[in-house]
Amino acid sequence: MEKLTFYALSAPEKLDRIGAYLSERLIRDVSRHRYGYVCIAMEALDQLLMACHCQSINLFVESFLKMVAKLLESEKPNLQILGTNSFVKFANIEEDTPSYHRSYDFFVSRFSEMCHSSHDDLEIRTKIRMSGIKGLQGVVRKTVNDELQANIWDPQHMDKIVPSLLFNLQHVEEAESRSPSPLQATEKEKESPTELAERCLRELLGRAAYGNIKNAITPVLIHLDNHSLWEPKIFATRCFRIIMYSIQPQHSHLVIQQLLGHLDANSKSAATVRAGIVEVLSEAAVIAASGSVGPTVLEVFNTLLRQLRLSIDYALTGSYNCITGVSTKIIKEHEERMFQEAVIKTIGSFASTLPTYQQSEVMAFIMNKVPLPSSQQSIEAGKAGENRNRLTQIMLLKSLLQVSVGFQCSNMLTALPSAFLDRLLSAALMEDAEIRLFVLEILISFIDRHDNRQKFSTISTISDVSVLKLKVEKCSRQDTVFMKKHSQQLFRHIYLICKEESNIQAHYEALYSMLVLISIELANEEVVVDLIRLVLAVQEIAQINEDNLTAYNRCALFALGAAYLNLISQLITVPTFCQHVHEVIQMRQKEAPYLLPEDVFVERPRLSKSLDHLGPEVFFWQSKISEVLGGSGYNSDRLSTPYVPQLTDEDRLSKRKSIGETISLQVEVESRNSPEREQRAPAEEITYETLKKAIVDSVAVEEQERERRRQVVEKFQKAPFEEIAAHCGARATLLQSKLNQIFEITIRPPPSPSGTITAAYGQPQNHSIPVYEMKFPDLCVY
């Protein structure tokens, strides 16, 4: 062997003849079953291959690959393993010159076949499968970096390589159950086909360039479909974890796009299959956060929301074909509900990976999909249409809540732009109690930027607020601007939600959280005053009961007011205010405990039906609060003015009939039932027409101003210099003449008692006009 190696190195041109001779001998020995000589010939070829890295190795390699192919074709497992080992050694050699005519098609097919070996003997089967995986790894290493050789990324190769590796990954349980204990197993036996397949798959994906990702992922999706591996979803999730951590981070959005496309392709598959794909998508999205999520962020949410809408249709119609209603599969409603929950969870996890500005876009995008009576979207009529609308509204608001929970933005103006807030609040006026609760929860998640919500999750009249350890920060300038712009809108909706008869404990807890969070996060002195007025107006809703609320609703509103005033009085630390609130709460504890949260917001509320015969001492009085806070520098005029929400166009568009009537009743009630209230001028009525006119007028004025500016700029850009100079000169002359007139008027001496005076030159002068009566030209007035 030493002599042969020396000869081959000294005369490399003879290598191809040596290879041809050894190949001929090996093929003859294989056919005559002389396996000892086969091993010798293979060993000789291996040694020559490792020793001779010269330019003429190409021809020798042809003979070598022919012999490896002959061994792999053999029925004997040992010969297959021998051939594979030789091929792996060859794959690790870096050749100096590329080969244009070499083909690896046979090796890919044969190694893939070995990966699926079903030999009766478990030990031999494991060895053959491991050889197959090593062979595939060798092919990948040999071809992946050389563009001139066979393209391993072609679908014809990938469709064999990837499923073979997944097949071995899949059979982990079977191998583990029969393997000896770790103490008995040697180091060599410890490596299983599963571990080897995973390593090979990671290596393959790690080498994938941008254009090759699709070809590598498509066989994975097909394999999971063919073997029904989406339903338990454990294996599918594991596969995509391997994929996401193996590929280059900047390519991760390509995988997500393929998963979305696959979800669309399976839109008529069983709910469990779709839920599996969505769960995998959720896992992949979280991992993709470290890389780029890609430019088509809204497309991701568009696909998920479309699937959500389809699922609602399937659940309502009981058929995958919504038009004809004929379906061969039986739809189970609880499975569709599981799928919907999976989609909502995925929307939340995906959104949490995005930067803040994209999260804002996503929330606006979802909100625009919610069908509302006041929007331009078509609201479906009929019983089925109402059900579909309601389910769609609930699912989309759930999705919005998932996104808003992970949303952190210090500036409320950017977090809640006007268009988004208007649509969200119009959903708060809907009759459906569940929808109203979702809207409140979404608003709370926006406002709560310091995680205070959990500290007062239960409503109570706590005697010392400091134990809650609330994080209170000074209201920023942006938040002040936000509240100036939107506070009345927010308060109006809180007031109207309080009047709803279908409210349950969760609604009152959310309303309490909302009031407290506005006080902590967004309040200046003016906002605090308005919040106190609002809570007193809510107390009056329960006291007068024009809406015929139940005893529970009335007691809950009384309790809500007590809890909030107790907390705000301690936060603003005005002793006389604290004392008044404390006195009322003590009186309630003695005479009417059913007006306090400790008796109302429990599993079995203790209520009273005689709420119309309560004494004045158990109420919070606006005049008293105005007096005590006015003495501490608060705006007493504003405090003594009762809160009345203004009727807007939104109420007319919403389905609820009672709002307009409610507000007109409220105005009447104020003048009729409140002895302590002062008479005041009625507010100017603002109607849709006046608002529209104001907007149209302002737009027209702006248009005229813009046109005038454009003409001036154009004139100065295009007119000849002489014309511009003449124009400016004329303006200057006019200004000078006006100034001369003013100076002449102002420097005259004051009038004499006789009415006229004689100047130095003996000429009589007229009366001088005082400066404050003069009519100045427009040019001189600032």
Short mmCIF file of C-alpha atoms in Angstrom, two decimals, residues 300-580:
data_model
loop_
_atom_site.label_atom_id
_atom_site.label_comp_id
_atom_site.label_asym_id
_atom_site.label_seq_id
_atom_site.Cartn_x
_atom_site.Cartn_y
_atom_site.Cartn_z
CA VAL A 300 -49.80 38.24 8.73
CA PHE A 301 -52.65 39.76 10.72
CA ASN A 302 -54.85 39.96 7.65
CA THR A 303 -54.48 36.19 7.11
CA LEU A 304 -55.12 35.40 10.79
CA LEU A 305 -58.21 37.64 10.92
CA ARG A 306 -59.50 36.11 7.68
CA GLN A 307 -59.15 32.62 9.21
CA LEU A 308 -60.97 33.85 12.32
CA ARG A 309 -63.85 35.13 10.20
CA LEU A 310 -64.00 31.84 8.26
CA SER A 311 -64.05 29.86 11.50
CA ILE A 312 -67.00 31.92 12.78
CA ASP A 313 -68.85 31.20 9.52
CA TYR A 314 -68.08 27.47 9.78
CA ALA A 315 -69.33 27.34 13.37
CA LEU A 316 -72.55 29.18 12.49
CA THR A 317 -73.39 27.34 9.26
CA GLY A 318 -72.03 23.93 10.29
CA SER A 319 -70.44 23.58 6.87
CA TYR A 320 -67.09 24.29 5.20
CA ASN A 321 -68.93 25.42 2.11
CA CYS A 322 -70.79 28.52 3.33
CA ILE A 323 -72.54 29.12 -0.01
CA THR A 324 -74.14 25.74 -0.74
CA GLY A 325 -74.19 24.51 2.83
CA VAL A 326 -73.18 21.04 1.65
CA SER A 327 -70.19 19.53 3.44
CA THR A 328 -68.91 15.99 3.76
CA LYS A 329 -67.20 16.71 7.11
CA ILE A 330 -68.99 17.26 10.40
CA ILE A 331 -67.97 20.52 12.07
CA LYS A 332 -67.62 20.42 15.85
CA GLU A 333 -68.31 23.80 17.42
CA HIS A 334 -65.97 23.31 20.39
CA GLU A 335 -63.09 22.51 18.00
CA GLU A 336 -63.76 25.72 16.06
CA ARG A 337 -63.76 27.61 19.36
CA MET A 338 -60.37 26.05 20.21
CA PHE A 339 -59.08 27.18 16.82
CA GLN A 340 -60.37 30.72 17.40
CA GLU A 341 -58.62 30.88 20.79
CA ALA A 342 -55.40 29.64 19.13
CA VAL A 343 -55.63 32.40 16.48
CA ILE A 344 -56.20 35.08 19.14
CA LYS A 345 -53.23 33.81 21.18
CA THR A 346 -51.07 33.87 18.04
CA ILE A 347 -52.12 37.43 17.20
CA GLY A 348 -51.03 38.46 20.72
CA SER A 349 -47.70 36.62 20.66
CA PHE A 350 -46.89 37.86 17.16
CA ALA A 351 -47.75 41.47 18.02
CA SER A 352 -45.57 41.35 21.15
CA THR A 353 -42.51 40.78 18.92
CA LEU A 354 -43.12 43.99 16.95
CA PRO A 355 -41.80 47.51 17.68
CA THR A 356 -44.26 49.99 19.23
CA TYR A 357 -45.10 51.88 16.04
CA GLN A 358 -46.03 48.63 14.24
CA GLN A 359 -48.16 47.51 17.19
CA SER A 360 -50.13 50.78 16.87
CA GLU A 361 -50.69 50.09 13.16
CA VAL A 362 -51.80 46.53 13.89
CA MET A 363 -54.32 47.68 16.51
CA ALA A 364 -55.77 50.28 14.14
CA PHE A 365 -55.93 47.58 11.45
CA ILE A 366 -57.83 45.16 13.73
CA MET A 367 -60.18 47.91 14.97
CA ASN A 368 -61.06 48.85 11.38
CA LYS A 369 -62.19 45.25 10.81
CA VAL A 370 -64.73 45.37 13.69
CA PRO A 371 -68.26 45.74 12.24
CA LEU A 372 -69.93 48.68 14.03
CA PRO A 373 -73.35 50.29 13.46
CA SER A 374 -71.72 53.72 13.13
CA SER A 375 -69.13 52.63 10.56
CA GLN A 376 -69.28 52.37 6.80
CA GLN A 377 -68.91 48.57 7.01
CA SER A 378 -71.88 46.52 5.98
CA ILE A 379 -73.80 45.20 8.95
CA GLU A 380 -75.54 41.98 8.07
CA ALA A 381 -79.26 41.90 8.68
CA GLY A 382 -81.35 39.09 10.07
CA LYS A 383 -80.84 36.74 13.00
CA ALA A 384 -77.89 34.86 11.43
CA GLY A 385 -76.27 38.19 10.44
CA GLU A 386 -76.59 39.53 14.00
CA ASN A 387 -75.00 36.39 15.42
CA ARG A 388 -72.15 36.61 12.91
CA ASN A 389 -71.62 40.31 13.67
CA ARG A 390 -71.63 39.70 17.41
CA LEU A 391 -69.16 36.80 17.22
CA THR A 392 -66.92 38.78 14.88
CA GLN A 393 -66.98 41.79 17.19
CA ILE A 394 -66.12 39.66 20.23
CA MET A 395 -63.30 37.75 18.51
CA LEU A 396 -61.72 40.89 17.05
CA LEU A 397 -61.94 42.77 20.36
CA LYS A 398 -60.39 39.74 22.09
CA SER A 399 -57.55 39.90 19.56
CA LEU A 400 -57.19 43.63 20.17
CA LEU A 401 -57.03 43.03 23.92
CA GLN A 402 -54.24 40.45 23.39
CA VAL A 403 -52.21 43.02 21.44
CA SER A 404 -52.89 45.91 23.85
CA VAL A 405 -51.77 43.86 26.88
CA GLY A 406 -48.21 43.72 25.52
CA PHE A 407 -48.28 47.33 24.29
CA GLN A 408 -46.11 49.83 26.15
CA CYS A 409 -46.26 53.49 25.09
CA SER A 410 -45.62 56.49 27.33
CA ASN A 411 -47.43 58.93 25.03
CA MET A 412 -51.21 58.48 25.08
CA LEU A 413 -51.65 60.71 22.01
CA THR A 414 -49.76 58.22 19.83
CA ALA A 415 -51.15 55.17 21.67
CA LEU A 416 -54.79 56.19 21.15
CA PRO A 417 -55.15 58.30 17.98
CA SER A 418 -58.55 59.96 17.48
CA ALA A 419 -59.81 57.66 14.70
CA PHE A 420 -58.94 54.53 16.71
CA LEU A 421 -60.40 55.87 19.97
CA ASP A 422 -63.65 56.95 18.29
CA ARG A 423 -64.24 53.48 16.87
CA LEU A 424 -63.31 51.78 20.12
CA LEU A 425 -65.62 53.97 22.19
CA SER A 426 -68.51 53.54 19.78
CA ALA A 427 -68.25 49.80 20.52
CA ALA A 428 -68.64 50.70 24.22
CA LEU A 429 -72.19 51.88 23.54
CA MET A 430 -73.37 48.51 22.24
CA GLU A 431 -76.07 46.59 24.07
CA ASP A 432 -73.95 43.44 24.37
CA ALA A 433 -72.46 43.30 27.88
CA GLU A 434 -69.48 41.16 26.82
CA ILE A 435 -68.44 43.66 24.13
CA ARG A 436 -68.63 46.56 26.59
CA LEU A 437 -66.41 44.68 29.01
CA PHE A 438 -63.80 44.02 26.32
CA VAL A 439 -63.72 47.73 25.40
CA LEU A 440 -63.18 48.69 29.06
CA GLU A 441 -60.39 46.11 29.44
CA ILE A 442 -58.67 47.38 26.27
CA LEU A 443 -58.79 51.00 27.51
CA ILE A 444 -57.47 49.93 30.91
CA SER A 445 -54.52 48.08 29.33
CA PHE A 446 -53.63 51.28 27.41
CA ILE A 447 -53.89 53.61 30.41
CA ASP A 448 -52.16 51.33 32.94
CA ARG A 449 -48.50 51.99 32.11
CA HIS A 450 -47.07 51.30 35.58
CA ASP A 451 -48.85 47.99 36.37
CA ASN A 452 -51.12 49.51 39.02
CA ARG A 453 -54.22 47.57 37.96
CA GLN A 454 -53.43 44.43 39.98
CA LYS A 455 -53.02 46.47 43.19
CA PHE A 456 -56.73 47.37 43.36
CA SER A 457 -58.35 44.50 41.43
CA THR A 458 -61.11 44.28 44.07
CA ILE A 459 -63.32 47.28 44.87
CA SER A 460 -63.13 48.31 48.53
CA THR A 461 -63.25 51.37 50.81
CA ILE A 462 -59.73 50.91 52.14
CA SER A 463 -58.87 53.14 55.10
CA ASP A 464 -55.22 53.66 54.12
CA VAL A 465 -54.41 53.83 50.40
CA SER A 466 -50.63 53.89 51.01
CA VAL A 467 -50.63 50.11 51.63
CA LEU A 468 -51.52 49.60 47.93
CA LYS A 469 -48.11 51.13 46.98
CA LEU A 470 -49.49 52.78 43.85
CA LYS A 471 -46.98 54.30 41.42
CA VAL A 472 -48.18 57.87 40.85
CA GLU A 473 -46.26 60.14 38.47
CA LYS A 474 -46.80 63.74 37.46
CA CYS A 475 -48.99 64.03 34.37
CA SER A 476 -46.79 64.71 31.34
CA ARG A 477 -47.45 67.49 28.83
CA GLN A 478 -48.55 65.00 26.13
CA ASP A 479 -50.99 63.36 28.56
CA THR A 480 -52.43 66.76 29.48
CA VAL A 481 -52.99 67.48 25.78
CA PHE A 482 -54.60 64.04 25.36
CA MET A 483 -57.00 64.66 28.25
CA LYS A 484 -57.90 68.15 26.98
CA LYS A 485 -58.78 66.58 23.67
CA HIS A 486 -60.52 63.38 24.77
CA SER A 487 -61.47 63.59 28.49
CA GLN A 488 -65.13 64.58 27.89
CA GLN A 489 -65.48 61.78 25.36
CA LEU A 490 -64.08 59.23 27.85
CA PHE A 491 -66.21 60.50 30.74
CA ARG A 492 -69.35 60.49 28.61
CA HIS A 493 -68.85 56.81 27.74
CA ILE A 494 -68.11 55.86 31.36
CA TYR A 495 -71.34 57.64 32.38
CA LEU A 496 -73.41 55.87 29.72
CA ILE A 497 -71.92 52.43 30.51
CA CYS A 498 -72.93 52.96 34.18
CA LYS A 499 -76.57 53.27 33.08
CA GLU A 500 -76.64 49.80 31.46
CA GLU A 501 -78.89 47.31 33.22
CA SER A 502 -76.97 44.26 31.92
CA ASN A 503 -73.80 45.21 33.84
CA ILE A 504 -72.39 42.57 36.17
CA GLN A 505 -69.67 42.71 38.84
CA ALA A 506 -66.88 42.50 36.22
CA HIS A 507 -68.19 45.71 34.56
CA TYR A 508 -68.19 47.64 37.82
CA GLU A 509 -64.68 46.41 38.65
CA ALA A 510 -63.50 47.53 35.20
CA LEU A 511 -65.22 50.93 35.59
CA TYR A 512 -63.60 51.39 39.01
CA SER A 513 -60.18 50.46 37.59
CA MET A 514 -60.71 52.90 34.73
CA LEU A 515 -61.60 55.80 37.04
CA VAL A 516 -58.67 55.11 39.38
CA LEU A 517 -56.16 54.66 36.54
CA ILE A 518 -57.19 57.95 34.91
CA SER A 519 -56.71 59.60 38.33
CA ILE A 520 -53.23 58.08 38.73
CA GLU A 521 -51.89 58.20 35.17
CA LEU A 522 -53.57 61.10 33.36
CA ALA A 523 -54.93 63.50 35.96
CA ASN A 524 -54.19 67.15 36.57
CA GLU A 525 -56.31 69.35 38.83
CA GLU A 526 -59.01 69.94 36.19
CA VAL A 527 -59.35 66.20 35.39
CA VAL A 528 -59.71 65.33 39.09
CA VAL A 529 -62.52 67.88 39.42
CA ASP A 530 -64.28 66.42 36.37
CA LEU A 531 -63.90 62.86 37.68
CA ILE A 532 -65.49 63.84 41.01
CA ARG A 533 -68.38 65.52 39.13
CA LEU A 534 -68.77 62.38 37.00
CA VAL A 535 -68.93 60.08 40.05
CA LEU A 536 -71.50 62.35 41.71
CA ALA A 537 -73.60 62.22 38.51
CA VAL A 538 -73.34 58.41 38.60
CA GLN A 539 -74.55 58.47 42.22
CA GLU A 540 -77.54 60.47 41.02
CA ILE A 541 -78.35 57.88 38.35
CA ALA A 542 -78.79 55.35 41.17
CA GLN A 543 -80.54 57.83 43.46
CA ILE A 544 -83.22 59.04 41.03
CA ASN A 545 -83.45 55.80 39.02
CA GLU A 546 -85.13 57.17 35.91
CA ASP A 547 -83.90 54.13 33.97
CA ASN A 548 -85.62 51.62 36.29
CA LEU A 549 -82.38 49.85 37.18
CA THR A 550 -82.45 46.75 39.39
CA ALA A 551 -81.62 46.95 43.09
CA TYR A 552 -78.24 45.33 42.38
CA ASN A 553 -77.34 47.90 39.71
CA ARG A 554 -78.29 50.79 41.97
CA CYS A 555 -76.40 49.44 44.98
CA ALA A 556 -73.38 48.73 42.75
CA LEU A 557 -73.33 52.35 41.50
CA PHE A 558 -73.54 53.68 45.06
CA ALA A 559 -70.73 51.34 46.11
CA LEU A 560 -68.61 52.29 43.09
CA GLY A 561 -68.92 56.00 43.95
CA ALA A 562 -68.01 55.39 47.61
CA ALA A 563 -64.93 53.35 46.71
CA TYR A 564 -63.68 55.90 44.18
CA LEU A 565 -64.25 58.99 46.35
CA ASN A 566 -62.58 57.20 49.28
CA LEU A 567 -59.48 56.59 47.16
CA ILE A 568 -59.30 59.99 45.42
CA SER A 569 -59.83 61.88 48.71
CA GLN A 570 -56.73 60.15 50.13
CA LEU A 571 -54.70 60.74 46.95
CA ILE A 572 -55.34 64.52 46.80
CA THR A 573 -54.91 64.84 50.61
CA VAL A 574 -57.41 67.58 51.47
CA PRO A 575 -58.29 66.83 55.15
CA THR A 576 -61.82 68.32 55.03
CA PHE A 577 -62.64 66.32 51.85
CA CYS A 578 -61.31 63.12 53.46
CA GLN A 579 -63.41 63.86 56.53
CA HIS A 580 -66.65 64.31 54.53
#
